[in-house]
Amino acid sequence: MRSVEDILIQEAGVPADILVRAKERLREEKDLGEALRELGVLDAAAWAQAQATFYDLPYRATANGDAYQQELLARVPLAFAKQYQLLPLTQQHGAVTVAVTNPREIAALDDLRLLFGARIEPVIVPQPILQEALNRAYDHASQSTQELLDTLDEKALDLDAAEWQEPRDLLDANDDAPIIRLVNSLFYQATKERASDIHIEPFEQELLIRFRIDGILYDTITPPKAIQSLLISRIKIMAGLNIAEKRLPQDGRIRLKVAGRDIDMRASVIPTAFGERVVLRLLDRASALLGLEELGLNGHNLEVVNRLIYQSHGIVLVTGPTGSGKTTTLYAALSTINSSEKNILTIEDPIEYQLRGIGQMQVHPKIDLTFAAGLRSILRQDPDVIMIGEIRDAETAEIAIQSALTGHLVFSTLHTNDSFGAVSRLLDMGIEPFLVSSSVLGVMAQRLVRRVCPECRIPYHPEESQIREVGLTPEIVGDRPFYQSGAGCEACHNKGYRGRAGIHELLLLTDTIRALVMARADAATIRRAAVDSGMRTLRDDGAEKILAGLTTVEEVIRVTQEEIL
């Protein structure tokens, strides 16, 4: 009988040396599949298939039951189902089919056999699929945010408001308070719909809550204006902020587990004319484990980036506006090259995700721990690779360049619209051209486009003017289908889009580009030279994503407007 390691090597294509590295991580009480996923060589589906082969069990890519047979779910506590990662699907012919991710949980399956008084037939499904199915199945029994709002009548609001006037009473609030359940439900709904931000916006006569999903803000609910102070006070308590201070901006952090996912929330509160305005940034720690290819890099760009991140020294920059995924890309790069042979250190503001095996430092300007000051200290730690959250000033840029010239590989971000502007930005900071040309290896600009939902997308024929606007021609397109978002479905929460993918342009500092940098050429001149030498722009990469059916013409036009103009 083949071992699971043999199956992974022979059928999943896992390199033997990577398998050895993954098994070293098993001391951390994680299974082999999780260790391989952290190393970026195996996805959840491949691990599930390997287990199904080894244990001779059925494999399913989905976890759909007969409307989840509520009578089965009613007998299995949610905490038990989440702890052992299992979900009863159907009951037929005296047997209950149960979706599992870990068939080694024999004791849990025995408990189910006794509970149902029937034979248990396990089927293996990928872990993310089961987690989503669990949330969806048990969600039917929970109250929605709007339903909770409907239970808050005016009399209850007046009583709660009276109790919440004093900070002392806030700390004594119990979990049965309607406002606490409302906030918890709001967080759960935002996580379920994959929101990246929650906006709580007060106006003169109303309170509006909006979610940012895949980069677009959607109106979600409009709670009664009367609960504004209660709602914001509860969030400030959770974020460790001063609830008595309503005149100054405050920043805090909330960490909690929602639907089995470890979520960090960055809270920002500012005073406005009609009360305090709150924005919560949701950071899902699991999303930091994505590989470069999963972020949208492919073909030539992926090949070049993989060469750059394994260099021994130099600077690799990622540019783009706020919210374009720059930090996520750098995390993916660090995860790719992370190994016990390298000392990798970062300085960030803030630390968005904790990465195992990497030393991460948080910037604290109030105690003079700036990027520049922290970077000087990092250099005394004998690093091989350094990541700087952002180059904001000339001092940080100078230290980064000196680090690159003295044998360190440096990753960082810059806020410029494209890759060509990064060089000009460094020169404007006062960095000498010869230092830029000799230290910078490459600059990658990126944007995020929404992925059209594969479940409800519909084919269509765009106008020829639109096709040409993204750099395509009817001859290139041929008879390939184009897609646009449909009316929405359960998979995309009726949005028509699900998830995002990156489009990229990669500027390599070749001899030609270095000569232009030395001559202090502007961004437009560098752009012309790079494109003439065959560089693919953001628009070109976006056109490729359109032809692959990942996104729409309108999305690429929206995120590359500067380039088209």
Coordinates of C-alpha atoms in Angstrom, one line a residue:
M1 CA 0.0 0.0 0.0
R2 CA 1.3 3.4 -1.0
S3 CA 2.0 6.0 1.7
V4 CA 0.3 9.4 1.6
E5 CA 3.8 10.9 0.9
D6 CA 4.1 8.6 -2.2
I7 CA 0.7 9.7 -3.4
L8 CA 1.6 13.4 -3.0
I9 CA 4.8 12.9 -5.0
Q10 CA 3.4 10.7 -7.7
E11 CA -0.1 12.2 -8.2
A12 CA 0.0 15.8 -6.8
G13 CA 3.5 16.5 -8.1
V14 CA 4.9 17.7 -4.7
P15 CA 8.8 17.8 -4.9
A16 CA 10.4 15.4 -2.4
D17 CA 12.6 18.1 -0.9
I18 CA 9.6 20.3 -0.2
L19 CA 7.9 17.3 1.4
V20 CA 10.8 17.0 3.8
R21 CA 10.6 20.7 4.7
A22 CA 6.8 20.4 5.3
K23 CA 7.3 17.4 7.6
E24 CA 9.7 19.5 9.7
R25 CA 6.8 21.8 10.4
L26 CA 4.7 19.0 11.9
R27 CA 6.2 19.7 15.3
E28 CA 3.9 22.7 15.4
E29 CA 0.8 20.5 15.7
K30 CA -0.4 21.0 12.2
D31 CA -1.1 18.3 9.6
L32 CA 1.0 17.7 6.5
G33 CA -1.6 19.3 4.2
E34 CA -1.5 22.5 6.1
A35 CA 2.3 22.6 6.1
L36 CA 2.4 22.0 2.4
R37 CA -0.2 24.8 1.8
E38 CA 1.9 27.2 3.8
L39 CA 4.8 26.4 1.6
G40 CA 2.7 27.2 -1.5
V41 CA 3.1 23.8 -3.2
L42 CA -0.3 22.2 -2.6
D43 CA -3.9 23.5 -2.5
A44 CA -6.7 22.2 -0.3
A45 CA -8.4 20.3 -3.1
A46 CA -5.2 18.4 -4.0
W47 CA -4.7 17.5 -0.3
A48 CA -8.2 16.2 0.0
Q49 CA -7.8 14.1 -3.2
A50 CA -4.6 12.6 -1.8
Q51 CA -6.3 11.7 1.5
A52 CA -9.3 10.2 -0.4
T53 CA -6.9 8.0 -2.4
F54 CA -4.9 6.9 0.7
Y55 CA -8.0 6.1 2.8
D56 CA -10.0 4.7 -0.2
L57 CA -12.9 7.1 0.5
P58 CA -15.0 9.1 -2.0
Y59 CA -13.9 12.6 -2.9
R60 CA -16.3 15.5 -3.5
A61 CA -15.5 19.0 -4.8
T62 CA -18.7 20.3 -3.1
A63 CA -20.5 19.8 0.2
N64 CA -24.1 20.1 -0.9
G65 CA -26.8 18.1 0.9
D66 CA -30.5 17.8 0.6
A67 CA -31.1 21.3 1.8
Y68 CA -28.8 20.2 4.6
Q69 CA -31.7 18.2 6.1
Q70 CA -32.4 20.4 9.0
E71 CA -33.3 17.5 11.2
L72 CA -29.7 16.2 10.9
L73 CA -28.2 19.6 11.6
A74 CA -30.5 20.1 14.6
R75 CA -28.9 17.0 16.3
V76 CA -25.2 18.1 15.7
P77 CA -24.0 21.1 17.7
L78 CA -22.3 23.8 15.6
A79 CA -19.3 23.8 18.0
F80 CA -18.8 20.0 17.5
A81 CA -19.1 20.3 13.7
K82 CA -16.6 23.1 13.5
Q83 CA -14.1 21.5 16.0
Y84 CA -14.0 18.2 14.0
Q85 CA -14.7 19.8 10.6
L86 CA -17.6 17.6 9.5
L87 CA -21.1 18.2 8.1
P88 CA -23.9 15.7 7.8
L89 CA -25.3 15.8 4.3
T90 CA -27.9 13.2 3.6
Q91 CA -29.6 10.1 5.3
Q92 CA -30.5 7.3 2.9
H93 CA -30.9 3.5 3.2
G94 CA -29.9 3.5 6.9
A95 CA -26.7 5.4 6.4
V96 CA -25.7 9.1 7.0
T97 CA -23.3 10.6 4.5
V98 CA -21.0 13.0 6.3
A99 CA -18.5 15.5 4.7
V100 CA -15.2 15.5 6.4
T101 CA -11.7 17.1 5.9
N102 CA -9.8 14.8 8.3
P103 CA -10.8 11.1 8.1
R104 CA -8.5 10.4 11.0
E105 CA -11.1 11.8 13.4
I106 CA -12.4 8.3 14.1
A107 CA -13.8 9.2 17.6
A108 CA -15.9 12.0 16.2
L109 CA -17.3 9.7 13.5
D110 CA -18.1 7.1 16.2
D111 CA -20.0 9.8 18.2
L112 CA -22.1 10.6 15.1
R113 CA -22.8 6.9 14.6
L114 CA -24.2 6.7 18.2
L115 CA -26.0 10.0 17.8
F116 CA -27.8 9.1 14.6
G117 CA -28.1 5.3 15.3
A118 CA -27.0 4.7 11.8
R119 CA -24.0 3.8 9.7
I120 CA -21.7 6.7 8.9
E121 CA -20.3 7.1 5.3
P122 CA -17.6 9.8 5.2
V123 CA -16.7 11.6 2.0
I124 CA -13.7 13.9 1.9
V125 CA -14.1 17.5 0.7
P126 CA -11.5 20.4 0.6
Q127 CA -11.3 22.3 3.9
P128 CA -12.4 25.8 2.5
I129 CA -15.4 24.2 0.8
L130 CA -16.5 22.5 4.0
Q131 CA -16.0 25.6 6.1
E132 CA -18.2 27.6 3.7
A133 CA -20.8 24.9 3.7
L134 CA -20.8 24.8 7.5
N135 CA -21.4 28.6 7.7
R136 CA -24.1 28.4 5.0
A137 CA -25.9 25.4 6.6
Y138 CA -26.0 26.7 10.1
D139 CA -26.7 30.2 9.0
H140 CA -30.3 29.3 8.3
A141 CA -31.0 29.0 12.0
S142 CA -29.4 32.3 13.0
Q143 CA -30.9 35.8 12.9
S144 CA -30.0 38.2 10.1
T145 CA -28.7 41.7 10.9
Q146 CA -32.0 43.2 9.6
E147 CA -34.0 40.8 11.8
L148 CA -32.1 41.9 14.8
L149 CA -32.8 45.5 14.0
D150 CA -36.5 44.8 13.7
T151 CA -36.4 43.5 17.3
L152 CA -35.1 46.8 18.6
D153 CA -38.3 48.8 19.2
E154 CA -38.2 52.4 20.3
K155 CA -38.9 51.6 23.9
A156 CA -36.0 49.1 24.1
L157 CA -33.7 51.7 22.4
D158 CA -34.6 54.3 25.0
L159 CA -33.9 51.9 27.8
D160 CA -30.6 50.8 26.2
A161 CA -29.6 54.4 25.5
A162 CA -30.2 55.3 29.2
E163 CA -28.0 52.4 30.3
W164 CA -25.3 53.3 27.8
Q165 CA -24.9 56.9 28.8
E166 CA -22.2 56.2 31.4
P167 CA -18.9 54.4 30.4
R168 CA -19.2 52.3 33.6
D169 CA -22.4 50.7 32.4
L170 CA -20.9 49.8 29.0
L171 CA -18.3 47.6 30.6
D172 CA -21.0 45.7 32.5
A173 CA -23.1 45.0 29.4
N174 CA -23.8 41.3 28.9
D175 CA -24.0 39.3 25.7
D176 CA -27.7 39.3 25.8
A177 CA -27.9 43.0 25.1
P178 CA -29.5 43.6 21.7
I179 CA -26.8 46.1 20.6
I180 CA -24.1 43.5 21.3
R181 CA -25.9 40.9 19.2
L182 CA -26.4 43.5 16.5
V183 CA -22.7 44.3 16.3
N184 CA -21.8 40.6 16.3
S185 CA -24.3 39.9 13.6
L186 CA -22.9 42.9 11.6
F187 CA -19.4 41.4 11.8
Y188 CA -20.6 38.0 10.8
Q189 CA -22.5 39.3 7.8
A190 CA -19.5 41.3 6.6
T191 CA -17.3 38.2 6.9
K192 CA -19.8 36.0 5.1
E193 CA -20.0 38.5 2.2
R194 CA -16.2 38.8 2.0
A195 CA -16.3 42.5 2.8
S196 CA -12.9 44.2 3.2
D197 CA -14.3 47.3 5.0
I198 CA -17.3 48.3 7.1
H199 CA -18.4 51.9 6.9
I200 CA -20.7 53.3 9.6
E201 CA -21.7 56.8 8.4
P202 CA -23.9 59.2 10.4
F203 CA -26.0 61.8 8.6
E204 CA -28.5 64.3 9.9
Q205 CA -31.6 62.1 9.8
E206 CA -30.2 58.6 9.3
L207 CA -27.4 56.2 10.0
L208 CA -26.0 54.2 7.0
I209 CA -23.8 51.1 7.1
R210 CA -22.0 50.1 3.9
F211 CA -19.7 47.2 3.1
R212 CA -16.8 47.4 0.6
I213 CA -16.8 44.2 -1.3
D214 CA -14.3 43.6 -4.1
G215 CA -13.4 47.2 -4.0
I216 CA -16.9 48.6 -4.4
L217 CA -19.1 50.1 -1.7
Y218 CA -22.6 48.7 -1.3
D219 CA -25.4 50.1 1.0
T220 CA -26.1 47.3 3.4
I221 CA -28.5 48.4 6.2
T222 CA -29.9 51.7 7.6
P223 CA -30.3 51.2 11.4
P224 CA -32.4 53.7 13.4
K225 CA -30.6 56.9 14.1
A226 CA -31.4 56.3 17.8
I227 CA -28.9 53.5 18.1
Q228 CA -26.0 55.5 16.6
S229 CA -24.2 56.2 19.9
L230 CA -24.8 52.7 21.2
L231 CA -23.4 51.1 18.1
I232 CA -20.3 53.2 18.0
S233 CA -19.7 52.9 21.7
R234 CA -19.8 49.1 21.5
I235 CA -17.3 49.1 18.7
K236 CA -15.0 51.5 20.6
I237 CA -15.1 49.2 23.6
M238 CA -14.1 46.3 21.5
A239 CA -11.3 48.3 19.9
G240 CA -9.9 49.5 23.3
L241 CA -10.7 53.1 22.5
N242 CA -11.8 55.9 24.9
I243 CA -15.6 56.0 24.6
A244 CA -15.7 59.4 26.5
E245 CA -13.6 61.1 23.8
K246 CA -15.8 62.1 20.9
R247 CA -13.9 65.2 19.6
L248 CA -10.7 63.6 18.4
P249 CA -9.9 60.9 15.9
Q250 CA -8.9 57.5 17.4
D251 CA -7.5 54.3 16.0
G252 CA -7.7 50.9 17.5
R253 CA -7.7 47.2 16.7
I254 CA -10.2 44.3 17.2
R255 CA -9.2 40.6 16.9
L256 CA -11.9 38.0 16.8
K257 CA -12.9 34.7 15.2
V258 CA -15.8 34.8 12.9
A259 CA -17.3 31.8 11.2
G260 CA -14.1 29.8 11.9
R261 CA -11.9 32.5 10.4
D262 CA -9.3 34.5 12.3
I263 CA -10.1 38.2 11.6
D264 CA -8.1 41.3 12.5
M265 CA -10.1 44.6 12.3
R266 CA -8.4 48.0 12.2
A267 CA -10.8 50.6 13.6
S268 CA -10.7 54.3 12.7
V269 CA -13.1 56.7 14.4
I270 CA -13.3 60.4 13.4
P271 CA -15.7 63.2 14.5
T272 CA -18.1 64.6 11.9
A273 CA -20.9 67.1 12.0
F274 CA -23.5 64.5 12.8
G275 CA -21.6 62.2 15.1
E276 CA -18.6 59.9 15.0
R277 CA -17.9 58.0 11.7
V278 CA -16.3 54.6 11.9
V279 CA -14.5 52.6 9.3
L280 CA -13.4 49.0 10.1
R281 CA -10.8 47.3 7.8
L282 CA -11.2 43.6 7.9
L283 CA -8.0 41.5 7.5
D284 CA -8.5 37.8 7.0
R285 CA -5.2 36.1 8.1
A286 CA -5.8 33.1 5.8
S287 CA -5.7 35.3 2.7
A288 CA -2.0 36.1 3.3
L289 CA -1.2 32.5 2.4
L290 CA -2.0 33.0 -1.3
G291 CA 0.7 32.2 -3.8
L292 CA 1.9 34.6 -6.5
E293 CA 0.0 32.7 -9.2
E294 CA -3.2 32.9 -7.2
L295 CA -2.8 36.7 -7.0
G296 CA -3.1 36.9 -10.8
L297 CA 0.6 36.7 -11.9
N298 CA 1.1 34.4 -14.8
G299 CA 3.2 33.8 -17.9
H300 CA 6.3 36.0 -18.4
N301 CA 5.5 38.3 -15.4
L302 CA 5.4 35.3 -13.0
E303 CA 8.6 33.9 -14.4
V304 CA 10.4 37.3 -14.0
V305 CA 9.1 37.9 -10.5
N306 CA 10.3 34.5 -9.4
R307 CA 13.7 35.3 -10.7
L308 CA 13.7 38.7 -8.9
I309 CA 12.7 37.5 -5.5
Y310 CA 15.5 34.9 -5.4
Q311 CA 18.2 37.5 -6.1
S312 CA 20.9 38.0 -3.4
H313 CA 20.7 41.8 -3.3
G314 CA 18.9 44.7 -4.8
I315 CA 15.5 46.5 -4.4
V316 CA 12.2 45.2 -5.7
L317 CA 9.4 47.7 -5.6
V318 CA 5.6 47.3 -5.8
T319 CA 3.6 50.3 -6.7
G320 CA -0.1 51.2 -7.0
P321 CA -2.8 53.2 -5.2
T322 CA -4.1 52.4 -1.7
G323 CA -6.1 49.2 -1.7
S324 CA -4.4 47.7 -4.8
G325 CA -3.0 44.7 -3.0
K326 CA 0.7 45.8 -2.8
T327 CA 1.3 44.4 0.7
T328 CA -0.5 41.1 -0.1
T329 CA 1.8 40.7 -3.0
L330 CA 4.9 41.3 -0.9
Y331 CA 3.6 38.8 1.7
A332 CA 3.2 36.2 -1.1
A333 CA 6.7 36.9 -2.2
L334 CA 8.1 36.5 1.3
S335 CA 6.1 33.3 1.8
T336 CA 7.6 31.9 -1.4
I337 CA 11.2 32.5 -0.4
N338 CA 10.8 31.8 3.3
S339 CA 13.1 29.0 4.5
S340 CA 15.2 28.1 7.5
E341 CA 18.3 29.2 5.6
K342 CA 17.2 32.9 5.3
N343 CA 16.8 35.5 8.0
I344 CA 13.8 37.6 6.8
L345 CA 12.8 40.7 8.8
T346 CA 10.1 43.3 8.1
I347 CA 9.1 46.7 9.4
E348 CA 5.5 47.6 8.8
D349 CA 2.7 50.0 9.6
P350 CA 0.7 48.1 10.7
I351 CA 1.6 44.4 10.7
E352 CA -1.3 43.1 8.8
Y353 CA -0.6 39.3 8.9
Q354 CA 1.8 37.3 11.1
L355 CA 4.0 35.1 9.0
R356 CA 5.7 32.1 10.6
G357 CA 9.5 32.2 10.5
I358 CA 9.7 35.9 9.7
G359 CA 10.5 38.6 12.2
Q360 CA 8.1 41.5 12.0
M361 CA 8.4 45.0 13.6
Q362 CA 5.6 47.5 14.1
V363 CA 6.2 51.2 13.4
H364 CA 5.5 53.4 16.4
P365 CA 6.0 57.1 15.5
K366 CA 4.9 58.3 18.9
I367 CA 8.1 56.8 20.4
D368 CA 10.2 57.7 17.4
L369 CA 10.2 54.2 16.0
T370 CA 9.9 55.3 12.3
F371 CA 10.6 53.3 9.2
A372 CA 14.1 54.8 9.0
A373 CA 14.9 54.2 12.7
G374 CA 13.6 50.7 12.6
L375 CA 15.4 49.9 9.4
R376 CA 18.7 50.9 11.0
S377 CA 18.1 48.5 13.8
I378 CA 17.1 45.7 11.5
L379 CA 20.4 46.0 9.7
R380 CA 22.2 45.0 12.9
Q381 CA 20.2 41.8 13.0
D382 CA 22.1 40.2 10.1
P383 CA 19.2 40.0 7.7
D384 CA 19.2 38.4 4.3
V385 CA 15.9 39.8 3.2
I386 CA 14.2 43.0 4.4
M387 CA 10.6 44.2 3.7
I388 CA 9.8 47.8 4.3
G389 CA 6.1 48.5 4.4
E390 CA 6.4 51.7 2.5
I391 CA 9.1 54.1 1.4
R392 CA 7.7 57.5 2.5
D393 CA 10.6 59.8 2.8
A394 CA 14.2 60.3 1.6
E395 CA 15.8 59.0 4.7
T396 CA 14.0 55.6 4.4
A397 CA 14.8 55.5 0.7
E398 CA 18.5 56.2 1.3
I399 CA 18.8 53.5 4.0
A400 CA 16.9 51.0 1.8
I401 CA 19.3 51.7 -1.1
Q402 CA 22.4 51.4 1.0
S403 CA 21.0 48.1 2.3
A404 CA 20.6 46.8 -1.2
L405 CA 24.1 47.9 -2.2
T406 CA 25.6 46.1 0.8
G407 CA 24.2 42.7 0.0
H408 CA 20.6 42.6 1.1
L409 CA 17.5 41.9 -0.9
V410 CA 14.9 44.7 -0.1
F411 CA 11.2 44.6 -0.8
S412 CA 9.1 47.7 -0.4
T413 CA 6.1 49.7 -1.8
L414 CA 5.6 53.2 -3.3
H415 CA 2.5 55.1 -3.9
T416 CA 2.7 55.9 -7.6
N417 CA 0.2 55.2 -10.3
D418 CA 2.5 53.1 -12.5
S419 CA 5.9 51.4 -12.5
F420 CA 7.5 54.2 -14.5
G421 CA 6.6 56.9 -11.9
A422 CA 8.5 55.0 -9.2
V423 CA 11.9 56.0 -10.6
S424 CA 10.9 59.6 -10.8
R425 CA 9.5 59.5 -7.3
L426 CA 12.9 58.3 -5.9
L427 CA 14.7 61.0 -7.8
D428 CA 12.3 63.6 -6.5
M429 CA 13.1 62.5 -3.0
G430 CA 16.7 63.5 -3.6
I431 CA 18.2 60.1 -4.3
E432 CA 21.1 60.3 -6.8
P433 CA 20.4 58.7 -10.2
F434 CA 23.5 56.4 -10.0
L435 CA 22.2 55.0 -6.7
V436 CA 18.8 54.3 -8.1
S437 CA 20.1 52.7 -11.3
S438 CA 22.6 50.5 -9.4
S439 CA 20.2 49.3 -6.7
V440 CA 16.7 48.9 -8.1
L441 CA 16.2 45.5 -9.9
G442 CA 12.6 46.0 -10.9
V443 CA 9.3 47.8 -10.3
M444 CA 5.9 46.1 -10.5
A445 CA 2.7 48.2 -10.7
Q446 CA -0.6 46.5 -10.0
R447 CA -4.4 47.0 -9.9
L448 CA -7.2 44.7 -8.7
V449 CA -10.1 43.8 -11.1
R450 CA -13.2 42.1 -9.9
R451 CA -13.6 38.5 -11.1
V452 CA -16.9 37.9 -12.8
C453 CA -18.8 35.2 -10.9
P454 CA -18.4 31.9 -12.9
E455 CA -21.8 30.6 -11.7
C456 CA -24.0 33.4 -13.1
R457 CA -21.8 35.2 -15.7
I458 CA -23.4 35.6 -19.1
P459 CA -21.8 35.8 -22.5
Y460 CA -22.1 39.0 -24.6
H461 CA -20.5 40.8 -27.5
P462 CA -18.9 44.2 -26.6
E463 CA -18.7 47.0 -29.1
E464 CA -15.6 47.2 -31.2
S465 CA -14.7 50.5 -29.7
Q466 CA -14.6 48.9 -26.2
I467 CA -12.4 46.1 -27.5
R468 CA -10.0 48.5 -29.0
E469 CA -10.0 50.6 -25.8
V470 CA -8.3 47.8 -23.9
G471 CA -5.7 47.2 -26.7
L472 CA -7.5 44.3 -28.4
T473 CA -8.5 44.0 -32.1
P474 CA -11.3 41.8 -33.7
E475 CA -8.5 39.8 -35.3
I476 CA -6.9 38.9 -31.9
V477 CA -10.3 38.2 -30.3
G478 CA -11.6 36.0 -33.1
D479 CA -14.5 33.9 -31.9
R480 CA -13.5 33.9 -28.2
P481 CA -16.5 34.6 -25.9
F482 CA -16.7 37.7 -23.7
Y483 CA -18.5 37.7 -20.3
Q484 CA -20.3 40.2 -18.2
S485 CA -21.7 40.0 -14.7
G486 CA -25.1 38.4 -14.4
A487 CA -28.0 39.1 -12.1
G488 CA -26.2 37.5 -9.2
C489 CA -26.6 34.3 -7.4
E490 CA -26.1 32.7 -3.9
A491 CA -22.4 32.1 -4.7
C492 CA -21.6 35.8 -5.2
H493 CA -24.3 37.1 -2.7
N494 CA -26.2 38.6 -5.7
K495 CA -23.3 40.9 -6.6
G496 CA -22.3 39.4 -10.0
Y497 CA -18.7 39.4 -9.1
R498 CA -16.8 37.1 -6.7
G499 CA -13.2 37.9 -5.6
R500 CA -10.5 39.9 -7.3
A501 CA -7.4 39.2 -9.4
G502 CA -4.4 41.4 -10.0
I503 CA -3.3 42.9 -13.3
H504 CA 0.4 43.8 -13.4
E505 CA 3.1 45.6 -15.3
L506 CA 6.7 44.8 -14.6
L507 CA 9.5 47.3 -15.3
L508 CA 13.0 45.8 -15.3
L509 CA 15.9 48.1 -15.0
T510 CA 17.8 47.0 -18.2
D511 CA 20.9 48.8 -19.5
T512 CA 18.6 51.0 -21.6
I513 CA 16.4 52.0 -18.7
R514 CA 19.4 52.6 -16.4
A515 CA 20.9 55.0 -19.0
L516 CA 17.6 57.0 -19.0
V517 CA 17.6 57.1 -15.2
M518 CA 21.2 58.4 -15.2
A519 CA 20.0 61.1 -17.6
R520 CA 17.1 61.9 -15.2
A521 CA 14.6 61.1 -17.9
D522 CA 10.9 61.6 -17.0
A523 CA 8.4 58.8 -16.6
A524 CA 6.9 59.3 -20.1
T525 CA 10.3 58.8 -21.7
I526 CA 11.0 55.7 -19.6
R527 CA 7.6 54.3 -20.5
R528 CA 8.1 54.7 -24.2
A529 CA 11.5 53.0 -24.1
A530 CA 10.2 50.1 -22.0
V531 CA 7.1 49.5 -24.2
D532 CA 9.3 49.7 -27.3
S533 CA 11.5 46.9 -25.9
G534 CA 8.4 44.7 -25.4
M535 CA 7.2 45.4 -21.9
R536 CA 3.5 44.5 -21.2
T537 CA 1.5 47.3 -19.6
L538 CA -1.3 47.1 -17.1
R539 CA -3.8 47.4 -20.0
D540 CA -2.1 44.5 -21.9
D541 CA -2.3 42.2 -18.8
G542 CA -5.9 43.2 -18.3
A543 CA -6.7 42.3 -21.9
E544 CA -5.3 38.9 -21.2
K545 CA -7.5 38.4 -18.2
I546 CA -10.5 39.4 -20.3
L547 CA -9.7 36.8 -22.9
A548 CA -9.3 34.2 -20.2
G549 CA -12.9 35.0 -19.0
L550 CA -11.8 36.2 -15.5
T551 CA -13.1 39.7 -15.8
T552 CA -15.0 42.2 -18.0
V553 CA -14.0 44.9 -20.4
E554 CA -15.6 47.5 -18.2
E555 CA -13.5 46.4 -15.2
V556 CA -10.2 46.7 -17.0
I557 CA -11.3 50.1 -18.4
R558 CA -12.3 51.3 -14.8
V559 CA -9.0 50.4 -13.2
T560 CA -6.7 51.5 -16.0
Q561 CA -8.2 54.9 -16.8
E562 CA -5.0 56.8 -16.2
E563 CA -3.2 54.6 -18.7
I564 CA -5.9 54.8 -21.4
L565 CA -6.0 58.6 -21.0

